[in-house]
Short mmCIF file of C-alpha atoms in Angstrom, two decimals:
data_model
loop_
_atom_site.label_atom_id
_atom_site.label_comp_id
_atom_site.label_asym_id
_atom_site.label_seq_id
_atom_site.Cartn_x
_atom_site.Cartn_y
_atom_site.Cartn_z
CA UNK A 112 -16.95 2.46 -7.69
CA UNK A 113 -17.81 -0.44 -5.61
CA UNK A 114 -15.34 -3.82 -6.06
CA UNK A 115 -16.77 -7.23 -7.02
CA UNK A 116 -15.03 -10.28 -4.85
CA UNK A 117 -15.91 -13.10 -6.71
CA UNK A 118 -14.65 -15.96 -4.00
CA UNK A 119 -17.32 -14.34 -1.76
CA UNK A 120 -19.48 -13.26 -4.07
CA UNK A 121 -19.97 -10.03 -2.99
CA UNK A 122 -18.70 -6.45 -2.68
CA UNK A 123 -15.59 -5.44 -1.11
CA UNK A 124 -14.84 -3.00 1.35
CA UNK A 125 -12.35 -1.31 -0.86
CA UNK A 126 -13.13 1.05 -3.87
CA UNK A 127 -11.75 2.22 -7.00
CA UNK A 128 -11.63 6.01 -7.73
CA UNK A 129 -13.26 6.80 -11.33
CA UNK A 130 -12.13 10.25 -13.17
CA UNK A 131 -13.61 11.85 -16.22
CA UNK A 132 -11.71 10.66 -19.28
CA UNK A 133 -11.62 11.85 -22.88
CA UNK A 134 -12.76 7.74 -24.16
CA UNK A 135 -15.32 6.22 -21.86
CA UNK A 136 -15.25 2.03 -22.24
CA UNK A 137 -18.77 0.26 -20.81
CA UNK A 138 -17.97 -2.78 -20.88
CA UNK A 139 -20.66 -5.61 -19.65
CA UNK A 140 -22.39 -9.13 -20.83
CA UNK A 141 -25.58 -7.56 -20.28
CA UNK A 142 -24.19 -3.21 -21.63
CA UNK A 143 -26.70 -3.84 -24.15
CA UNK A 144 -29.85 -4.62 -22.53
CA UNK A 145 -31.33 -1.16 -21.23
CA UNK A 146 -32.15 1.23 -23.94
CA UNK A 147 -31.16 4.54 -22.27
CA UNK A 148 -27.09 2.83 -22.19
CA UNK A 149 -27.75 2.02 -25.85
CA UNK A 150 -29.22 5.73 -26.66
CA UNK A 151 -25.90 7.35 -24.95
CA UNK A 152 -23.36 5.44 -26.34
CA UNK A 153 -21.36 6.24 -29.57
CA UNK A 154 -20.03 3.25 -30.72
CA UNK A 155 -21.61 -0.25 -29.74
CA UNK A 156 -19.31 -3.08 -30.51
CA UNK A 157 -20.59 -6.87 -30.03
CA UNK A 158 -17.53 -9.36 -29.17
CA UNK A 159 -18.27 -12.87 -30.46
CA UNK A 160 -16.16 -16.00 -29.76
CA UNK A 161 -17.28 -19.72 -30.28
CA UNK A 162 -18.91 -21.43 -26.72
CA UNK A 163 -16.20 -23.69 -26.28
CA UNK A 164 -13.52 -21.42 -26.09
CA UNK A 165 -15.91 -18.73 -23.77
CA UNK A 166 -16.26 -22.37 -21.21
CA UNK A 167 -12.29 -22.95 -21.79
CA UNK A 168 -11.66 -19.74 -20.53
CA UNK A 169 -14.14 -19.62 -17.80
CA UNK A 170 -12.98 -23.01 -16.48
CA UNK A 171 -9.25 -21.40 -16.58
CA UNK A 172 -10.12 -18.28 -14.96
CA UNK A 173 -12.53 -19.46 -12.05
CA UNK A 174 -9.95 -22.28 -10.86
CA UNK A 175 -6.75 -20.72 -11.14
CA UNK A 176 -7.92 -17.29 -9.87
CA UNK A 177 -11.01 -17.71 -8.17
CA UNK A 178 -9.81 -20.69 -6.38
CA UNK A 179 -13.17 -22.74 -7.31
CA UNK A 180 -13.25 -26.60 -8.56
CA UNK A 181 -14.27 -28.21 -11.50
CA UNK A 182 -17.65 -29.23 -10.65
CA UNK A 183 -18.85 -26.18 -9.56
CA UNK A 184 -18.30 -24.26 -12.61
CA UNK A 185 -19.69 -26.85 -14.95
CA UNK A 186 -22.70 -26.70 -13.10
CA UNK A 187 -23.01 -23.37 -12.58
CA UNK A 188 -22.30 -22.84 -16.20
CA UNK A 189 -25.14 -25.07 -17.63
CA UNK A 190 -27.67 -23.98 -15.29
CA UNK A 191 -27.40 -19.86 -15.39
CA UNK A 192 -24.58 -18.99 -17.46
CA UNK A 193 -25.18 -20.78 -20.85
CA UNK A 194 -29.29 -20.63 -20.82
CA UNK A 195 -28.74 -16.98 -19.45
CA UNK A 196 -26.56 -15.90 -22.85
CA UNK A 197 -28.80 -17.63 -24.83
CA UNK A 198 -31.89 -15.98 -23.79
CA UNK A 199 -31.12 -12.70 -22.93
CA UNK A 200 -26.75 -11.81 -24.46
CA UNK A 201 -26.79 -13.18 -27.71
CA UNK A 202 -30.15 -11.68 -29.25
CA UNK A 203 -28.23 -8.09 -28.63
CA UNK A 204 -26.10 -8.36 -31.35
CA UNK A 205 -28.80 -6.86 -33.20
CA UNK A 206 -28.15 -3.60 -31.36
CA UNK A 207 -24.16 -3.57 -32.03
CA UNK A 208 -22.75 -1.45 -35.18
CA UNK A 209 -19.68 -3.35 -34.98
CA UNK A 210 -19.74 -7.50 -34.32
CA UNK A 211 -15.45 -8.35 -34.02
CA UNK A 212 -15.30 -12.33 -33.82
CA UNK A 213 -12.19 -13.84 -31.91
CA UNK A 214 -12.20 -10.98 -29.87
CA UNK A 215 -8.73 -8.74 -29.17
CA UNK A 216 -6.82 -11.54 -31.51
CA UNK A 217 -8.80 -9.91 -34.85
CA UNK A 218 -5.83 -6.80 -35.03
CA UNK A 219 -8.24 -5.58 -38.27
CA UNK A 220 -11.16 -5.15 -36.53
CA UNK A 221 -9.06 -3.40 -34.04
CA UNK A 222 -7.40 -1.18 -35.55
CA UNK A 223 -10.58 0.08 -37.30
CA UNK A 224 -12.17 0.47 -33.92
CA UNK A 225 -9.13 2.34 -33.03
CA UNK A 226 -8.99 5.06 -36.22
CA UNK A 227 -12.40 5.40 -35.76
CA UNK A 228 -12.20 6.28 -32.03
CA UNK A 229 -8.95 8.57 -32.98
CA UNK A 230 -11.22 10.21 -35.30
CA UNK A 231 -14.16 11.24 -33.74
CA UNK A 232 -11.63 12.57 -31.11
CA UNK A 233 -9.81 14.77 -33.13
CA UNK A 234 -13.18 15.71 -34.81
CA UNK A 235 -14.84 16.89 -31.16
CA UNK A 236 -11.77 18.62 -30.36
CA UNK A 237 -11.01 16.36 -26.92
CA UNK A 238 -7.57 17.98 -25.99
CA UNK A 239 -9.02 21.20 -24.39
CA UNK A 240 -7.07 21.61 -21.32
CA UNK A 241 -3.75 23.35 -22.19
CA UNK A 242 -6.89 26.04 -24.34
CA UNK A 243 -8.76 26.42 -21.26
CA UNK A 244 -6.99 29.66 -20.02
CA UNK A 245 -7.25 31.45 -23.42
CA UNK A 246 -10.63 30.36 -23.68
CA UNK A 247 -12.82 33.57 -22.88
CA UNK A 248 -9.90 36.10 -23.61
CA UNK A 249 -12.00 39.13 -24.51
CA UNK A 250 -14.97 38.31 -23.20
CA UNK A 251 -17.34 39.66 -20.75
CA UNK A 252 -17.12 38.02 -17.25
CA UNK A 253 -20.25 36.11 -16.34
CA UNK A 254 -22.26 37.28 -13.93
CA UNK A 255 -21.68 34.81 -11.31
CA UNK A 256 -18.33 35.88 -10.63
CA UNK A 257 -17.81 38.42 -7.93
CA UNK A 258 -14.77 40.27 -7.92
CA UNK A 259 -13.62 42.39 -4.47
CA UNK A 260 -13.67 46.20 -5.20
CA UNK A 261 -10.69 47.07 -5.30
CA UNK A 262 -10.44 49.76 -2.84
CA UNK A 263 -7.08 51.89 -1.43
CA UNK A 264 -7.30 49.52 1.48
CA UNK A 265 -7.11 46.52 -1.06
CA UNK A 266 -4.52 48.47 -3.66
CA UNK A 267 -2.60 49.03 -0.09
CA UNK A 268 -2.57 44.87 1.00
CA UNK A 269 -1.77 44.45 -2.42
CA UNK A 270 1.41 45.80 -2.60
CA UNK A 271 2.87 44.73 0.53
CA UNK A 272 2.01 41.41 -0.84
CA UNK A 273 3.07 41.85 -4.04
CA UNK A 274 6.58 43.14 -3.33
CA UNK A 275 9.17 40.86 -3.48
CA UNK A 276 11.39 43.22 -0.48
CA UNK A 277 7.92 42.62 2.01
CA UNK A 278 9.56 40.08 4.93
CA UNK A 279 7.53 37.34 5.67
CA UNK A 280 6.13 37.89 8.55
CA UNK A 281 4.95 41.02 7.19
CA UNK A 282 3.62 38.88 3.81
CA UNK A 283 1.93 36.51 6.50
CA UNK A 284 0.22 39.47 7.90
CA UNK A 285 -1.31 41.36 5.40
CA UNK A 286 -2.40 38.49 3.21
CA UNK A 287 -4.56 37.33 6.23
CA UNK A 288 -5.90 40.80 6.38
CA UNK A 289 -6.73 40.54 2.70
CA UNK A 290 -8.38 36.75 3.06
CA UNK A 291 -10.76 37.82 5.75
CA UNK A 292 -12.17 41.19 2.91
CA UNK A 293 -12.35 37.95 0.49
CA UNK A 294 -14.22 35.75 3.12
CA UNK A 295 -16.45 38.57 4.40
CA UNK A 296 -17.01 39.76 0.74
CA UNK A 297 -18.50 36.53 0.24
CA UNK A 298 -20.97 36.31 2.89
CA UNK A 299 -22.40 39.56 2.28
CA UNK A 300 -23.72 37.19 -1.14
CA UNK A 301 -25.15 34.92 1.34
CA UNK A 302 -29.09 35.19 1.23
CA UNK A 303 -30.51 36.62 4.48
CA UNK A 304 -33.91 37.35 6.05
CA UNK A 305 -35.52 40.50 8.12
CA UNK A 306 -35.57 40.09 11.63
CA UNK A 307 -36.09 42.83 14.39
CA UNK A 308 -34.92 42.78 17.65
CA UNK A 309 -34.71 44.92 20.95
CA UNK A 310 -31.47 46.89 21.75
CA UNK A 311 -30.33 47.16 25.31
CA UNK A 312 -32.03 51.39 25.10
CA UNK A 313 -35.66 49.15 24.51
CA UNK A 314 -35.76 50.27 20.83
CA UNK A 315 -36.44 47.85 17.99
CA UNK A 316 -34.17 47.44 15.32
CA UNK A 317 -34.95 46.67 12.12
CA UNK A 318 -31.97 43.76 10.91
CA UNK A 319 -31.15 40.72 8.52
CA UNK A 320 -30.06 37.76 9.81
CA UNK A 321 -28.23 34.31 7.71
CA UNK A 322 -30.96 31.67 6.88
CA UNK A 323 -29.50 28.40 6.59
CA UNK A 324 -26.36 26.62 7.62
CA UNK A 325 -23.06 27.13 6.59
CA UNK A 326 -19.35 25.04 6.29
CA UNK A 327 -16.33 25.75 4.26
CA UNK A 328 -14.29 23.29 1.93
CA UNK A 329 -10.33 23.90 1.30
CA UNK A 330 -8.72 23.00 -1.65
CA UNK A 331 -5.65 21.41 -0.28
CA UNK A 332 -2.79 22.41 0.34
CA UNK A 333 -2.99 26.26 -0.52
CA UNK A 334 -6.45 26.12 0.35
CA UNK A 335 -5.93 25.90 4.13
CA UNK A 336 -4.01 29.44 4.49
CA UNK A 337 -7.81 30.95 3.96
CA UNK A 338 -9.37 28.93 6.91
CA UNK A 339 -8.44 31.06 10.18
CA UNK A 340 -9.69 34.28 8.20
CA UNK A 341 -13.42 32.04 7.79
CA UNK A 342 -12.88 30.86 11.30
CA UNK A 343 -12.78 34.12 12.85
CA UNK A 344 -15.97 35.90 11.16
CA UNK A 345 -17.72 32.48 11.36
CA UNK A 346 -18.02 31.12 14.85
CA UNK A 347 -17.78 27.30 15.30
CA UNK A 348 -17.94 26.45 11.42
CA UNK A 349 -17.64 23.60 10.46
CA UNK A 350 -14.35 22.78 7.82
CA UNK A 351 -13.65 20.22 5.15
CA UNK A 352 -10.76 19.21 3.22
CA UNK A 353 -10.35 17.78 -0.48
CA UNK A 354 -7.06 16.67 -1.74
CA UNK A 355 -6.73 17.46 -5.46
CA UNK A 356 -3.31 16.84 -7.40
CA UNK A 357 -2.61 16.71 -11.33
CA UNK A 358 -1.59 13.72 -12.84
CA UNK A 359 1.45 14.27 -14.55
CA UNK A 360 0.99 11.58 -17.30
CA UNK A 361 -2.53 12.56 -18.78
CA UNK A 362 -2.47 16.53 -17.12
CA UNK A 363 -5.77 15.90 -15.48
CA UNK A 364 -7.04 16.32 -11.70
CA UNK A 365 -7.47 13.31 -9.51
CA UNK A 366 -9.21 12.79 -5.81
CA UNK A 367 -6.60 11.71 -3.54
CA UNK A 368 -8.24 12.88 -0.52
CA UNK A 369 -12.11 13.39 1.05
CA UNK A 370 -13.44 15.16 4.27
CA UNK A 371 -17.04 16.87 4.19
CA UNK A 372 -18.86 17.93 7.10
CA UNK A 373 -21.70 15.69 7.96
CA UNK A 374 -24.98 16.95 6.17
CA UNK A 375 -23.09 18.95 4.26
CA UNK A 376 -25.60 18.92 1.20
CA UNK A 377 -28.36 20.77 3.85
CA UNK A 378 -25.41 23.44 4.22
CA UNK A 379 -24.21 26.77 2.14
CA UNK A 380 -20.82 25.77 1.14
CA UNK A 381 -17.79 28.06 0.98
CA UNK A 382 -14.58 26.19 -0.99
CA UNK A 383 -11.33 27.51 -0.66
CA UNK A 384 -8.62 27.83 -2.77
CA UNK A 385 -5.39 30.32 -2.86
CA UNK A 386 -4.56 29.56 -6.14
CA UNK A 387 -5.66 28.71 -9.25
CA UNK A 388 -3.67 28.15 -12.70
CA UNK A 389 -6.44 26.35 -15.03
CA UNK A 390 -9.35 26.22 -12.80
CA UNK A 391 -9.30 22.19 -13.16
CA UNK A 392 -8.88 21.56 -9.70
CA UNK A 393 -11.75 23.84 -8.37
CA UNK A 394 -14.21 22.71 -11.07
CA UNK A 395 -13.45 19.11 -10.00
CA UNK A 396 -14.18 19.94 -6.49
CA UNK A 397 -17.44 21.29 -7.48
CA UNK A 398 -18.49 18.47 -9.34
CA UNK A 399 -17.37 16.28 -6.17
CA UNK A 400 -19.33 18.92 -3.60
CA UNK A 401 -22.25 18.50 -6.20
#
C-alpha cells in the first residue's frame, strides 16, 4: 500500500505490506461516499466531534508534525477543508448504524463496538487456522490434486529417504532423484499441441510439443532444494523466489520477500515448496502469484 507524505504532498517511495486479517478497519473522511464500500461493509460507524476541537487538532497536528505554519492551515482549512465536510462528510451520517460523539474518549460506545465485533467473530467462526489440517479428514481428494504413482521406483527413493540410518550424501542423492519424478510428473499436466516433424531417416513423426511459456516460483527456504531438479528438465527457465515466514504472535503468514520473473502473468507457473504443515504459506503465495 502506497505511503502518503504530507510535507510533500505526495506519495512516498516506501510501502507498507497489508495481510489478510480476521477484523478489517476502513477508515476514511470520505469511507462513506461510494456505495459499493457501503454495500461490503458490516458495521458503519460515524465519529462526530464539535468543529472547534476537529480545527484544534488539525492546527496541532499540521505544525508540530507536518512542520507547516499557522497561516497556511487556517487558510487551507476555510477554503477546502471546512466547505468540503460540509458539503460532501457530514450528510453521510445518514449511512452510519452507529454515530459515537467525542470520538475514542466515549469508553461506552466503545466497548459496545467492541462486544459487538467479538461477537460476530465468534459467531462466523474466525479462528480457523489451528482446524485447517483436520478440515477434510475423510473426504474425497479434489480433483485438482495430482498425486505421483507410487511406483517400486518411488516406494524404493522412499525408503532411502525415509530411513533415519541413510547418510547424507546418500539422502541428498535420492531425494533429488525423487524431485525431478515430482517436477517431470508435473509437466506431463502441462497442456501441449500436435506438431510433426522430420527425423534424421526422412520420416515424419507425429509429436506434441509445450504451448506457452513457462517459470518456476520457490517457496523459500525449503523451496529452493527442488530448483536444480526443474533446471535440468527445463532448459534456461526462468526462477523466482518468495519469502514466506509465520508470525509468531497472530500464527499467520507474512511477505517478507518478492522476486517474479518479468511477464510472469503471460507464463505457466510452477511454485515450489518441500514442505508443507498447514498449507498457509503456499495458499498465500498463490494469492500473491494471482
Amino acid at each position: 500500500v502506497p505511503i502518503y507524505d504530507f510535507k510533500s504532498h505526495s506519495r512516498a517511495k516506501d510501502k507498507k505490506a497489508m495481510y489478510g486479517a480476521n477484523v478489517v478497519i476502513f477508515e476514511g473522511i470520505l469511507s462513506f461516499c461510494n456505495k459499493k464500500l457501503i454495500d461490503v461493509m458490516d458495521l458503519k460507524i460515524f465519529v462526530d466531534t464539535d468543529s472547534d476541537i476537529r480545527l484544534a487538532r488539525r492546527l496541532k497536528r499540521d505544525i508540530t508534525e507536518r512542520g507547516r505554519d499557522l497561516e497556511g492551515v487556517l487558510k487551507q482549512y476555510n477554503k477546502f477543508v471546512k466547505p468540503a465536510f460540509e458539503q460532501f462528510i457530514e450528510p453521510s451520517v445518514k449511512d452510519a448504524d452507529i454515530v459515537v460523539p467525542r470520538g475514542a474518549e466515549n469508553d461506552v460506545a466503545m466497548n459496545l463496538i467492541v462486544q459487538h465485533v467479538h461477537d460476530q467473530l465468534e459467531k462466523r467462526g474466525f479462528n480457523f487456522r489451528s482446524k485447517l489440517p483436520q478440515a477434510h479428514l475423510d473426504q474425497p481428494l479434489p480433483d485438482t490434486l495430482h498425486v505421483v504413482e507410487s511406483t517400486v521406483q518411488v516406494k524404493g527413493l522412499h525408503t532411502f529417504i525415509r530411513n533415519k540410518e541413510t547418510p547424507r550424501d546418500e539422502f541428498i542423492f535420492y531425494s533429488k532423484r525423487l524431485t525431478r519424478i515430482l517436477v517431470e510428473h508435473a509437466l506431463s499436466l502441462l497442456p501441449f499441441e500436435d506438431c510433426t516433424v522430420d527425423t534424421p531417416q526422412n520420416t515424419r513423426y507425429e509429436g506434441k510439443r509445450f504451448v506457452g511459456k513457462l517459470c518456476g516460483v520457490s517457496i523459500l527456504r525449503a523451496g529452493e532444494v527442488m530448483e536444480p531438479a526443474l533446471c535440468e528438465v527445463c532448459k534456461d527457465i526462468r526462477l523466482g523466489k518468495i519469502l514466506i515466514q509465520t508470525n509468531l504472535e497472530t500464527e499467520e503468514p507474512e511477505l517478507h520477500y518478492l522476486r517474479l520473473p518479468k511477464d510472469i502473468h503471460k507464463d505457466f507457473v510452477i511454485l515450489m515448496d518441500a514442505t508443507v504443515a498447514t498449507g498457509a504459506a503456499a495458499m498465500m503465495a498463490i494469492r500473491v502469484l494471482l
